[in-house]
mmCIF file with all atom_site columns, C-alpha atoms in Angstrom:
data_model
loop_
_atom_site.group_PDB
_atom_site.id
_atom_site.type_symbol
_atom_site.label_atom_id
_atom_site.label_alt_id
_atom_site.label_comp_id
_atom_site.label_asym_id
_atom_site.label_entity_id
_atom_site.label_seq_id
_atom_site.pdbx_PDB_ins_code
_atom_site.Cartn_x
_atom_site.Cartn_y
_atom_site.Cartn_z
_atom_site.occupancy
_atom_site.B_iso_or_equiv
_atom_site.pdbx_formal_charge
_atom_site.auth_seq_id
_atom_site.auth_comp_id
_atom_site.auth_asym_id
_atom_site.auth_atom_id
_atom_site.pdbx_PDB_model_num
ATOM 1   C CA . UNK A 1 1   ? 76.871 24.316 -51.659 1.00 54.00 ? 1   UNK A CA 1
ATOM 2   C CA . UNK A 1 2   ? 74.173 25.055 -49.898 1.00 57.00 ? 2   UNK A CA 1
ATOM 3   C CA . UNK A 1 3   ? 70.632 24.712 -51.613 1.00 59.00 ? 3   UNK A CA 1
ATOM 4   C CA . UNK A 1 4   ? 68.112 24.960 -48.691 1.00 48.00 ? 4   UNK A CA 1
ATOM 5   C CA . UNK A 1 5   ? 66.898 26.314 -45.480 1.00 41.00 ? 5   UNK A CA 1
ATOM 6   C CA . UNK A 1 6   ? 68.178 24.283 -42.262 1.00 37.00 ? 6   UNK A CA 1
ATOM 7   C CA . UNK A 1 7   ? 64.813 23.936 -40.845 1.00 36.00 ? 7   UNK A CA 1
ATOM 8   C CA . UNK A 1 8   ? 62.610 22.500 -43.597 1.00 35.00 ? 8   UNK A CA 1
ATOM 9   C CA . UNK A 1 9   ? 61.336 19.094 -44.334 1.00 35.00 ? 9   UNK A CA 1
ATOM 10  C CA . UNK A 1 10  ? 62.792 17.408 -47.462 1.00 35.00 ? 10  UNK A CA 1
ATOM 11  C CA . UNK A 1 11  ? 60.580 14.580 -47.053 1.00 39.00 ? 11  UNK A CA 1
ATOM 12  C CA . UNK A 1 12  ? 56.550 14.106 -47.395 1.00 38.00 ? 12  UNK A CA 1
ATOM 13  C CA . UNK A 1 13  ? 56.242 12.471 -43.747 1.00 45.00 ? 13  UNK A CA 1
ATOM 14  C CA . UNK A 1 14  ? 54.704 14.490 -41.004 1.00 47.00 ? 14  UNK A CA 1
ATOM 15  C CA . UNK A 1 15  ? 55.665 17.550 -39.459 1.00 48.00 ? 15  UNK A CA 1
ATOM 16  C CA . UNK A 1 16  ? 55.826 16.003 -36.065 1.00 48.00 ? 16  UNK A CA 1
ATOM 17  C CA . UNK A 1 17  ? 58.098 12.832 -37.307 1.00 47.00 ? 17  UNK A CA 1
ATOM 18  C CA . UNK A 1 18  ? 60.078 15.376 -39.173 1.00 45.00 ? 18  UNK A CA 1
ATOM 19  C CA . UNK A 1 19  ? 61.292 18.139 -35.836 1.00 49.00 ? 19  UNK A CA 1
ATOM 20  C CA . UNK A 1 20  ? 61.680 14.810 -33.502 1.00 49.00 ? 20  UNK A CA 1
ATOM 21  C CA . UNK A 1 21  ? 64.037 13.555 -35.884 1.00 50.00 ? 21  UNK A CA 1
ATOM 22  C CA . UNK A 1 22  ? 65.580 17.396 -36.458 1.00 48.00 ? 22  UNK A CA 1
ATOM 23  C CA . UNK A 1 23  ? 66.309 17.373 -32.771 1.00 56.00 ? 23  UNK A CA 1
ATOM 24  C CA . UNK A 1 24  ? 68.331 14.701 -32.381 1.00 74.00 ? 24  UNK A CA 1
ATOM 25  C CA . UNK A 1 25  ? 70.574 16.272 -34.728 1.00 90.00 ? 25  UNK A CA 1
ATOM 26  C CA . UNK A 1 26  ? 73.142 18.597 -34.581 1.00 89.00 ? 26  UNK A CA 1
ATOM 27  C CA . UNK A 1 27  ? 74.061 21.821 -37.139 1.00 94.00 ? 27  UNK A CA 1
ATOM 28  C CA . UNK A 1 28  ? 76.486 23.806 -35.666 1.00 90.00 ? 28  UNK A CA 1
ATOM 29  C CA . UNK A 1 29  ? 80.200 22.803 -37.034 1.00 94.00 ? 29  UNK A CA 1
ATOM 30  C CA . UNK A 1 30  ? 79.842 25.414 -39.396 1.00 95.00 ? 30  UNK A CA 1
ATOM 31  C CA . UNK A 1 31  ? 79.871 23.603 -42.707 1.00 97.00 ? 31  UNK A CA 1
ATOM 32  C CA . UNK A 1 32  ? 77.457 20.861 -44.360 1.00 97.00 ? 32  UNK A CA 1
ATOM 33  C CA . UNK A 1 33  ? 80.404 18.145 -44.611 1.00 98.00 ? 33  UNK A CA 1
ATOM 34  C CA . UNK A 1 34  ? 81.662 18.533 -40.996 1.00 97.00 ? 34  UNK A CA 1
ATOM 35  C CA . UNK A 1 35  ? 77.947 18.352 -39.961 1.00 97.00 ? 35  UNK A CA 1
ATOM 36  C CA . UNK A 1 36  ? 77.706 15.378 -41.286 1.00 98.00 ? 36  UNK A CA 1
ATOM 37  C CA . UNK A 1 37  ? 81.118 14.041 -39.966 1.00 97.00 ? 37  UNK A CA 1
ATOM 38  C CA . UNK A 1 38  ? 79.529 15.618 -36.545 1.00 95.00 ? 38  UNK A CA 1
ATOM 39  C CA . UNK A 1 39  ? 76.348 12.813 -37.278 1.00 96.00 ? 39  UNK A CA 1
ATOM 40  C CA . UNK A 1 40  ? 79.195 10.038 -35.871 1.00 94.00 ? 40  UNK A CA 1
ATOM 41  C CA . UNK A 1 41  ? 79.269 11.462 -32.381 1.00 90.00 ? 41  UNK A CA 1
ATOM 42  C CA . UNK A 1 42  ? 78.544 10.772 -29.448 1.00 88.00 ? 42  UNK A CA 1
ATOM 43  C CA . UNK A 1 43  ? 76.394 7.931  -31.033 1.00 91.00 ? 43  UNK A CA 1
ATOM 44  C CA . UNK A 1 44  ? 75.376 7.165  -34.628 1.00 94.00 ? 44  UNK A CA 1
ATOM 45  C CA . UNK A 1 45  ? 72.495 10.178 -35.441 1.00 94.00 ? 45  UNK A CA 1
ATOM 46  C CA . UNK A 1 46  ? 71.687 9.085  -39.333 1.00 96.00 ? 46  UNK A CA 1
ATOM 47  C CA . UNK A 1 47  ? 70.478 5.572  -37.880 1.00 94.00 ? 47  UNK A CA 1
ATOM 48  C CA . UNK A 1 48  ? 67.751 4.990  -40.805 1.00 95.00 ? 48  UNK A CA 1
ATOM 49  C CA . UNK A 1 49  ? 66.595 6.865  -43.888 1.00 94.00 ? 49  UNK A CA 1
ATOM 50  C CA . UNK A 1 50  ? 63.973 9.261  -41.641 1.00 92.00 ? 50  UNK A CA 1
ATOM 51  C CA . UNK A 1 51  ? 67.260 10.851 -39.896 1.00 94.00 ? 51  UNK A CA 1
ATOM 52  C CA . UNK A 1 52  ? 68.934 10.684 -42.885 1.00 95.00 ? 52  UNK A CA 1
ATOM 53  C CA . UNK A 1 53  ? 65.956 12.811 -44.782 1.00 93.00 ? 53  UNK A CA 1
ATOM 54  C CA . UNK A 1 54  ? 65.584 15.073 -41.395 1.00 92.00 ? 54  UNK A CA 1
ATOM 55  C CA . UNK A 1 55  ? 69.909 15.668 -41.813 1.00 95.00 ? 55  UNK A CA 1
ATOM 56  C CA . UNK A 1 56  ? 69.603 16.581 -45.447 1.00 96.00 ? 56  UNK A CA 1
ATOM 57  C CA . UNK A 1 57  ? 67.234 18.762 -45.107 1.00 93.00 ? 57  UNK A CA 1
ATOM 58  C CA . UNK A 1 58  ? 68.778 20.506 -41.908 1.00 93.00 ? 58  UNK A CA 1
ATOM 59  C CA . UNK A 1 59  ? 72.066 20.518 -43.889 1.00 95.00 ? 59  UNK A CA 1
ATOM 60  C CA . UNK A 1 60  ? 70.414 22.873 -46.395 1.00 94.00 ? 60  UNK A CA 1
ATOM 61  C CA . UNK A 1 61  ? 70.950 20.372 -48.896 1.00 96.00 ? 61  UNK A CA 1
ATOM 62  C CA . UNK A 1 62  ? 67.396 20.031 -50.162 1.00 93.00 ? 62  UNK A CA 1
ATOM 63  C CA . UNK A 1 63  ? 65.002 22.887 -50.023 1.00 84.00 ? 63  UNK A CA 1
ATOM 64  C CA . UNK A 1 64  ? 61.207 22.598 -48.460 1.00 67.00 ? 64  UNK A CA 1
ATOM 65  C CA . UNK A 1 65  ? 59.053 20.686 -49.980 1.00 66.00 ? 65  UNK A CA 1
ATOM 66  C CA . UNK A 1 66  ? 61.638 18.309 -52.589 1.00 80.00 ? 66  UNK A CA 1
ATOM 67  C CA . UNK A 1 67  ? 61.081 15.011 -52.357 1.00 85.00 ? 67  UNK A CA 1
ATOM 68  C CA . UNK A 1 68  ? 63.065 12.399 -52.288 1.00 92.00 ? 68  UNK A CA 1
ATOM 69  C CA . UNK A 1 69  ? 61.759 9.094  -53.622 1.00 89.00 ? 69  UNK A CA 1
ATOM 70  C CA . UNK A 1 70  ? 64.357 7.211  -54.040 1.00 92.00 ? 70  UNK A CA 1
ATOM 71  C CA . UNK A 1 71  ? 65.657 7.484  -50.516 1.00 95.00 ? 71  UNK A CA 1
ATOM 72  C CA . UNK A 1 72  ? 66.490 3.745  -49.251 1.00 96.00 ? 72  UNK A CA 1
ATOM 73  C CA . UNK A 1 73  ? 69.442 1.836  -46.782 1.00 97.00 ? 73  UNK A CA 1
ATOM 74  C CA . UNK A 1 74  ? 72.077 1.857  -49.916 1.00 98.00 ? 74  UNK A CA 1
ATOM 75  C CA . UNK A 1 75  ? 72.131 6.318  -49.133 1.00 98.00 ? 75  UNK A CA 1
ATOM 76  C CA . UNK A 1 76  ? 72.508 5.328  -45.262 1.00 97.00 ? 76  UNK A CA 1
ATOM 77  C CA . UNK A 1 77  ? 75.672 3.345  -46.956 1.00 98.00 ? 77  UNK A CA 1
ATOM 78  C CA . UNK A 1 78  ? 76.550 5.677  -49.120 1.00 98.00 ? 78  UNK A CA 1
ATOM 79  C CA . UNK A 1 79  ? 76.453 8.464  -46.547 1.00 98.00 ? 79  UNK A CA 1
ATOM 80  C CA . UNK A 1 80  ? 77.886 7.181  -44.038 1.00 98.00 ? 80  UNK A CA 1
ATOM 81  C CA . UNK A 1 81  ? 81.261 6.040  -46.245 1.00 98.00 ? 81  UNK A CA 1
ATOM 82  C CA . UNK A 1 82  ? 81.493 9.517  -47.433 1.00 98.00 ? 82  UNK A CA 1
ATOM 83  C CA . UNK A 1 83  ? 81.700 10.511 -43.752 1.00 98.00 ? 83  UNK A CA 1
ATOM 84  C CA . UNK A 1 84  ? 83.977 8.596  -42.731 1.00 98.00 ? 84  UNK A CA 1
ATOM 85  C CA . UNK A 1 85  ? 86.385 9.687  -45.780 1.00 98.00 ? 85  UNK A CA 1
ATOM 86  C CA . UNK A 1 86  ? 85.542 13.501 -44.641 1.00 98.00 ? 86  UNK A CA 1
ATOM 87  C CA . UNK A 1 87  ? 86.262 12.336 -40.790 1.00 97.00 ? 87  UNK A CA 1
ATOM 88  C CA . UNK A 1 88  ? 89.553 10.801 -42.651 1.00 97.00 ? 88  UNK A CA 1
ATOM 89  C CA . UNK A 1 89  ? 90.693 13.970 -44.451 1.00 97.00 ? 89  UNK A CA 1
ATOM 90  C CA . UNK A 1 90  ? 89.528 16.630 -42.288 1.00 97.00 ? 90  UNK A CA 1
ATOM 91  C CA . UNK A 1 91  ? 91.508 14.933 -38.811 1.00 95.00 ? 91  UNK A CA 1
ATOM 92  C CA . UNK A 1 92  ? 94.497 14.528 -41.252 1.00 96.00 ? 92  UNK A CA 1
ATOM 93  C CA . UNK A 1 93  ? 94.886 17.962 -42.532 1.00 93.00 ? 93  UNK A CA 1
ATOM 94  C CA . UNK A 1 94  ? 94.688 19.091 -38.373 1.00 94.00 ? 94  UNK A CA 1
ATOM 95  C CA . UNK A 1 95  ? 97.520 16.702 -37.564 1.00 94.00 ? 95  UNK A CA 1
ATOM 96  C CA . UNK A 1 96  ? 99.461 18.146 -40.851 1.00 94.00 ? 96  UNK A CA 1
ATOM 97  C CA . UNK A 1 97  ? 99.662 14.237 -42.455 1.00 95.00 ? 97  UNK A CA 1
ATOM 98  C CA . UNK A 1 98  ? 98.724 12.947 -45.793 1.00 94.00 ? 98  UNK A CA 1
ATOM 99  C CA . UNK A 1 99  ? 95.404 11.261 -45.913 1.00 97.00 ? 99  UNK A CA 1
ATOM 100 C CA . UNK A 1 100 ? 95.518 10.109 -50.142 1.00 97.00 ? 100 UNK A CA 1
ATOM 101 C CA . UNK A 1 101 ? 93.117 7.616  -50.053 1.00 97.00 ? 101 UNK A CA 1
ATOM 102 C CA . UNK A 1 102 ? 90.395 9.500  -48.605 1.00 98.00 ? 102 UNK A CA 1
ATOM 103 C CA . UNK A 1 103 ? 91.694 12.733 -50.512 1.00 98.00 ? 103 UNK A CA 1
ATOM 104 C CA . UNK A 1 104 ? 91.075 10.494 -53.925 1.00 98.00 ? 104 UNK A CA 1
ATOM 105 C CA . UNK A 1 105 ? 87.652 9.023  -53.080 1.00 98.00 ? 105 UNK A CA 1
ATOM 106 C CA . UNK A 1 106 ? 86.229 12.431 -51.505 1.00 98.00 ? 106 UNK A CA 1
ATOM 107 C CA . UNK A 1 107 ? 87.533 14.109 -55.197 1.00 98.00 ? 107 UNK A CA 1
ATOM 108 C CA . UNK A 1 108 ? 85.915 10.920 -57.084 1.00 98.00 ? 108 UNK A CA 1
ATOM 109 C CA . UNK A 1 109 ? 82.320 11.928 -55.598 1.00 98.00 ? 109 UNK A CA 1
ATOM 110 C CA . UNK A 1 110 ? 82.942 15.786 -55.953 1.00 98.00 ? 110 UNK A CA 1
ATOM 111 C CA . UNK A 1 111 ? 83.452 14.614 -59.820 1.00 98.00 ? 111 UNK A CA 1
ATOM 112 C CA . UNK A 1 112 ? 79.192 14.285 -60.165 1.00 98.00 ? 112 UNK A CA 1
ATOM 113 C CA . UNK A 1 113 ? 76.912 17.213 -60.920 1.00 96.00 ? 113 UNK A CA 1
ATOM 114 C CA . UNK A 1 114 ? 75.299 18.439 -57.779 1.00 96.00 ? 114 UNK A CA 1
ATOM 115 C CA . UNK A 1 115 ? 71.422 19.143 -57.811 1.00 95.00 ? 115 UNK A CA 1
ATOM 116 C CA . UNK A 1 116 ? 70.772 21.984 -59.868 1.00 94.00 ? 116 UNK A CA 1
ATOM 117 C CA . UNK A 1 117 ? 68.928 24.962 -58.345 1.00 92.00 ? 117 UNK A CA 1
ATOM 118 C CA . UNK A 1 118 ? 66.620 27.417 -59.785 1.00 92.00 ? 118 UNK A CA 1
ATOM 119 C CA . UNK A 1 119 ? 64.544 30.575 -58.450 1.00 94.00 ? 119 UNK A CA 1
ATOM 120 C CA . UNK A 1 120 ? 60.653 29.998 -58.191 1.00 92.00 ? 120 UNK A CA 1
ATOM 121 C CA . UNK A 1 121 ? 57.523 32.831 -57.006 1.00 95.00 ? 121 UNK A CA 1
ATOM 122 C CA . UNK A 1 122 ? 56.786 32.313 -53.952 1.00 90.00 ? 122 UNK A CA 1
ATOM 123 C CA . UNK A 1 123 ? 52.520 33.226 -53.648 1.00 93.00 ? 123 UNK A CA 1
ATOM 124 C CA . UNK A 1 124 ? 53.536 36.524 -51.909 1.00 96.00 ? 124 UNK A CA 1
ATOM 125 C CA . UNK A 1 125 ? 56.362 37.384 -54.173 1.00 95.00 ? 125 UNK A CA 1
ATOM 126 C CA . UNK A 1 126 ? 59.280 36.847 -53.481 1.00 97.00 ? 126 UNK A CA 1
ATOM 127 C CA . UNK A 1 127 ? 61.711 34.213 -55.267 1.00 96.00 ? 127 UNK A CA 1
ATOM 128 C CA . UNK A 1 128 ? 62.914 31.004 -52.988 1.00 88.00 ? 128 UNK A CA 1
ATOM 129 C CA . UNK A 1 129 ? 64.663 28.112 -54.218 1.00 88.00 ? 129 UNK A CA 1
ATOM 130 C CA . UNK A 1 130 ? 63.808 25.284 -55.288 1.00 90.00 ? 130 UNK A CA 1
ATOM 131 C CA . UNK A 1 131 ? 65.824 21.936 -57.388 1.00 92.00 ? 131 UNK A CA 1
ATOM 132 C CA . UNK A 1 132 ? 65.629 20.983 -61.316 1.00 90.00 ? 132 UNK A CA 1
ATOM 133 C CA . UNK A 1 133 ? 63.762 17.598 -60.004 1.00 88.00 ? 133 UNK A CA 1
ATOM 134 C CA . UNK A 1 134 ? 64.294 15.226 -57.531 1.00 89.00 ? 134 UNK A CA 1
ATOM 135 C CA . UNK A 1 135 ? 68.039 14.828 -56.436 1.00 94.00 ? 135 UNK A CA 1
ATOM 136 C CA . UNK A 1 136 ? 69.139 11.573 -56.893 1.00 96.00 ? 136 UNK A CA 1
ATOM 137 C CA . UNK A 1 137 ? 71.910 10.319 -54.400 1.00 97.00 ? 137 UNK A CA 1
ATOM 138 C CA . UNK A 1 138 ? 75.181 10.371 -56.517 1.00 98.00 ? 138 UNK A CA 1
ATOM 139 C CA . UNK A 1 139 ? 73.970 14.321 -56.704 1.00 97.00 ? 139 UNK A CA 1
ATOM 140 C CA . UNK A 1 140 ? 73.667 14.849 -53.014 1.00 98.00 ? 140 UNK A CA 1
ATOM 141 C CA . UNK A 1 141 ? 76.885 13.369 -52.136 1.00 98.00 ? 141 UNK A CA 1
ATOM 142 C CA . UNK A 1 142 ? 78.426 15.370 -54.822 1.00 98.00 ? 142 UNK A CA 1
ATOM 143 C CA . UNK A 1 143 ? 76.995 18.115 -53.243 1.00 98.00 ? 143 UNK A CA 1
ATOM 144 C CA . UNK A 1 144 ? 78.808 17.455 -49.828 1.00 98.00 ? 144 UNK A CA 1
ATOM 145 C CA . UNK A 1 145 ? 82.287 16.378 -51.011 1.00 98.00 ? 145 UNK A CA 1
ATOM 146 C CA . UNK A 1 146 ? 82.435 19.718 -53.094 1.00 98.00 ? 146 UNK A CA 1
ATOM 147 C CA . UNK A 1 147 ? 82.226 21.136 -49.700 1.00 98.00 ? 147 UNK A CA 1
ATOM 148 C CA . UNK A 1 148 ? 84.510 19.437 -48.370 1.00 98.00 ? 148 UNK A CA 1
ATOM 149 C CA . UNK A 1 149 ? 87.094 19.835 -51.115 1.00 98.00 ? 149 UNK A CA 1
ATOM 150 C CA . UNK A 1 150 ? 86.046 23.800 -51.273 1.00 98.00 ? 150 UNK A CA 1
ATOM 151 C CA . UNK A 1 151 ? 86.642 23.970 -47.509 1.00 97.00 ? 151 UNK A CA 1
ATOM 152 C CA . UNK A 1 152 ? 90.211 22.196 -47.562 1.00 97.00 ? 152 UNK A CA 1
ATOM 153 C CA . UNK A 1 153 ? 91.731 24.077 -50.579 1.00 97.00 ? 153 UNK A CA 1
ATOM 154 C CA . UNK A 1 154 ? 90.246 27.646 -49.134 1.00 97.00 ? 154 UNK A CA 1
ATOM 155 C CA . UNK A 1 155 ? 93.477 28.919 -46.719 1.00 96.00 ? 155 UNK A CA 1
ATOM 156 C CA . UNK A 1 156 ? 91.447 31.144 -44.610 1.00 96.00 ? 156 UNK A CA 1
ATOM 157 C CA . UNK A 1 157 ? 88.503 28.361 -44.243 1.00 96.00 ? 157 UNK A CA 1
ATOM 158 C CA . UNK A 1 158 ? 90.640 25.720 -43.162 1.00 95.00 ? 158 UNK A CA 1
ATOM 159 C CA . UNK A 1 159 ? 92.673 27.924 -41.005 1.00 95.00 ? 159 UNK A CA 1
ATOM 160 C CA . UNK A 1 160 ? 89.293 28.378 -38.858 1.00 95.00 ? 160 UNK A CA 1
ATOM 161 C CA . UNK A 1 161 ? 89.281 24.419 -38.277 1.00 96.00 ? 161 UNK A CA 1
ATOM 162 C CA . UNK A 1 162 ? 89.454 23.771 -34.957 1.00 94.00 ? 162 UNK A CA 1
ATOM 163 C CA . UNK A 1 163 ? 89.013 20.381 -32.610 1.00 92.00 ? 163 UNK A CA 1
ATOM 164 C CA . UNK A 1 164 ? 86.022 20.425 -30.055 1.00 91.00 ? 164 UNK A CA 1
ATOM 165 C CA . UNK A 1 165 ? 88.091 21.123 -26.475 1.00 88.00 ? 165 UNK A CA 1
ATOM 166 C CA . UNK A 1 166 ? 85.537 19.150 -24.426 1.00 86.00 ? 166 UNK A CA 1
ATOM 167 C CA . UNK A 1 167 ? 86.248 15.370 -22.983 1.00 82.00 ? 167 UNK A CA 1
ATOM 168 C CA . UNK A 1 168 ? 86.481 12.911 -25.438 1.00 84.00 ? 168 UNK A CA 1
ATOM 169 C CA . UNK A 1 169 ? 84.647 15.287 -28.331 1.00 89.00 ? 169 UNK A CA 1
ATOM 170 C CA . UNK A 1 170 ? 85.709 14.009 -31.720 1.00 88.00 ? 170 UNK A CA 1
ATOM 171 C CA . UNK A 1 171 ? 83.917 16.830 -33.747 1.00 93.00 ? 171 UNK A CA 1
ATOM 172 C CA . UNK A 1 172 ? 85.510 19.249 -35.463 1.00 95.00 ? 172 UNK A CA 1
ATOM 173 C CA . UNK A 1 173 ? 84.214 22.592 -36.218 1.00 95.00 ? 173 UNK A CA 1
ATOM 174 C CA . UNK A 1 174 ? 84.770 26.079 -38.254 1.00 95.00 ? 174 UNK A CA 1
ATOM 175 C CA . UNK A 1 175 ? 85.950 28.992 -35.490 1.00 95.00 ? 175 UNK A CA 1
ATOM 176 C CA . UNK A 1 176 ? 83.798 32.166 -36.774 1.00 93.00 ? 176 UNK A CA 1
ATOM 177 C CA . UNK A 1 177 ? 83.728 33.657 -33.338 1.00 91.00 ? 177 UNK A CA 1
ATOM 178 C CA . UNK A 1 178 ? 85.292 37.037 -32.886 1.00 89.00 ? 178 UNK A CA 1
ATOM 179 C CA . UNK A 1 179 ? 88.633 36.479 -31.975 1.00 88.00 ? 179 UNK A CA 1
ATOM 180 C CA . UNK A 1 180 ? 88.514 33.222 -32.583 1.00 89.00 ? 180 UNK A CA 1
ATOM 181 C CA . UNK A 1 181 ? 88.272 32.108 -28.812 1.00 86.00 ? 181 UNK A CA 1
ATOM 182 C CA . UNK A 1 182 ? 85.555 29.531 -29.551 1.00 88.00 ? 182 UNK A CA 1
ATOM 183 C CA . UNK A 1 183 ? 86.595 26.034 -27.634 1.00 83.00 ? 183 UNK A CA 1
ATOM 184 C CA . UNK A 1 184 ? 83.739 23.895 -28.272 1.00 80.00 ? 184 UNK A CA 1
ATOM 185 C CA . UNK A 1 185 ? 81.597 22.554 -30.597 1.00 85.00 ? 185 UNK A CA 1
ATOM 186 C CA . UNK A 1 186 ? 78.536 23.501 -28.792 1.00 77.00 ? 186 UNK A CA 1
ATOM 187 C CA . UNK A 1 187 ? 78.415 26.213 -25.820 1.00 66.00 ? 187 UNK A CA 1
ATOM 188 C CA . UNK A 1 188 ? 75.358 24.239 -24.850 1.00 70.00 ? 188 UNK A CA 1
ATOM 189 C CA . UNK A 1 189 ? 76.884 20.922 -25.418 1.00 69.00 ? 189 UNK A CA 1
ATOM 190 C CA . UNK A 1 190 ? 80.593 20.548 -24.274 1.00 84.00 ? 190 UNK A CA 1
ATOM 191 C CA . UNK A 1 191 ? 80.658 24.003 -22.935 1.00 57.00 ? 191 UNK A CA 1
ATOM 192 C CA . UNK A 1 192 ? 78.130 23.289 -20.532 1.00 64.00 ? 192 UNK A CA 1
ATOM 193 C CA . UNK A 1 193 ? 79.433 20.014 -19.695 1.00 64.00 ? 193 UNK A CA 1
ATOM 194 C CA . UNK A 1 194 ? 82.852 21.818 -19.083 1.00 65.00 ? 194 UNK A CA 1
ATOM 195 C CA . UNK A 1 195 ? 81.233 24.238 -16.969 1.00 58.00 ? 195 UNK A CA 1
ATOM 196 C CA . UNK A 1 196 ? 79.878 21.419 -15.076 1.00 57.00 ? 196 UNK A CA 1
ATOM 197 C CA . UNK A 1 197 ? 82.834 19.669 -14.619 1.00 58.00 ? 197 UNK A CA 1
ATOM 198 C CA . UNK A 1 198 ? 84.491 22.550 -12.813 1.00 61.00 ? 198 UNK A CA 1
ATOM 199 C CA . UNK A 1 199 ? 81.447 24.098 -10.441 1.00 51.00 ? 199 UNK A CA 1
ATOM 200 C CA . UNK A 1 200 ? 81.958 20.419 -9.077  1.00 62.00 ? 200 UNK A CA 1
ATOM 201 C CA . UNK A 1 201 ? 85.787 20.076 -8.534  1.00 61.00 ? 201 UNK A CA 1
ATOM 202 C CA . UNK A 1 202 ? 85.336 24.130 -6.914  1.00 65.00 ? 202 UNK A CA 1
ATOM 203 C CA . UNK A 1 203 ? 82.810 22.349 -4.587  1.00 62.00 ? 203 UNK A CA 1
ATOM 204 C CA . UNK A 1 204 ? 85.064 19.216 -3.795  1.00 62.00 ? 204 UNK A CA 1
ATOM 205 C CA . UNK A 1 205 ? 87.480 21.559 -3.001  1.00 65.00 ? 205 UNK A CA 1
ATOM 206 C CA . UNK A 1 206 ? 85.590 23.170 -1.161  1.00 66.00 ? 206 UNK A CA 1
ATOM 207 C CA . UNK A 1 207 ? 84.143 20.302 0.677   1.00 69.00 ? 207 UNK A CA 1
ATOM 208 C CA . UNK A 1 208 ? 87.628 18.869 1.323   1.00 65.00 ? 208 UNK A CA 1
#
């Protein structure tokens, strides 16, 4: 459920905090709840409330402008245990295993009402979105875990799950590339790094 555009601010701080906190995140595993199991790796990326804001907001979970006043450590928390049941579910459902636990609590938080949207003017016409109020936290995480449940029961969707090919890459992505040759969670990231890897055994080879 995605309410938002992935480059606006959800939060009232400025511009410039906002984008350097943007950029140390990542959006590309193809779905809100893998991009936030994706916030895990290579380091922790949601390290205090600011990232947390900049990754909702990048997430298209909030649209431009909504604020979020009740943000605080116990979302970090709450965010970051939801992840970890995603990272639980997701992994287990690649290795064809069982995962009940995390299946129960990811379905207990998908059980909330996520933030309502509605259609507002825009000054030059056109309708963009906006929320019924401020979303509170049990919505937002409601919001996530119906993704993650709508991903897992969707056949073709979860048929398109694929694990990052690079070294030591836990993240684990949706394969939308045309004939589904994609190998990496980032070309720039782990593609690059691959491509590294082997200019430099072709020149110890070469060397030797």
């Amino acid at each position: 459920m995605v309410l938002g555009a992935t480059t606006k601010s959800a939060n009232s701080g400025s511009p410039a905090a906002y984008h350097s906190a943007f950029h140390e995140l990542r959006f590309d595993a193809g779905r809100p709840c893998l991009d936030l199991v994706a916030t895990a790796h290579p380091v922790e990326r949601i390290g205090d409330v600011r990232l947390l804001r900049a990754w909702l907001a990048g997430a298209g979970l909030v649209p431009q402008g909504t604020p979020l006043p009740g943000a605080d450590v116990t979302w970090l928390a709450a965010f970051r245990e939801l992840r970890g049941q995603i990272a639980q579910l997701v992994r287990a459902e690649l290795a064809g295993r069982p995962a009940d636990a995390a299946l129960a609590r990811v379905n207990a938080l998908a059980a909330a009402a996520p933030p309502a949207p509605r259609a507002v003017r825009h000054p030059d016409g056109t309708l963009t979105r906006a929320l019924h109020g401020s979303p509170g936290r049990t919505a937002l995480l409601a919001a996530v875990a119906r993704d993650a449940v709508e991903l897992l029961t969707d056949p073709v969707a979860r048929s398109l799950l694929r694990q990052c090919a690079g070294d030591n890459c836990a993240i684990v992505y949706l394969d939308t590339s045309r004939g589904r040759r994609r190998r990496w969670c980032s070309s720039e990231v782990c593609g690059n790094r691959e491509r590294v890897a082997r200019h430099r055994r072709r020149a110890a080879l070469a060397r030797a």
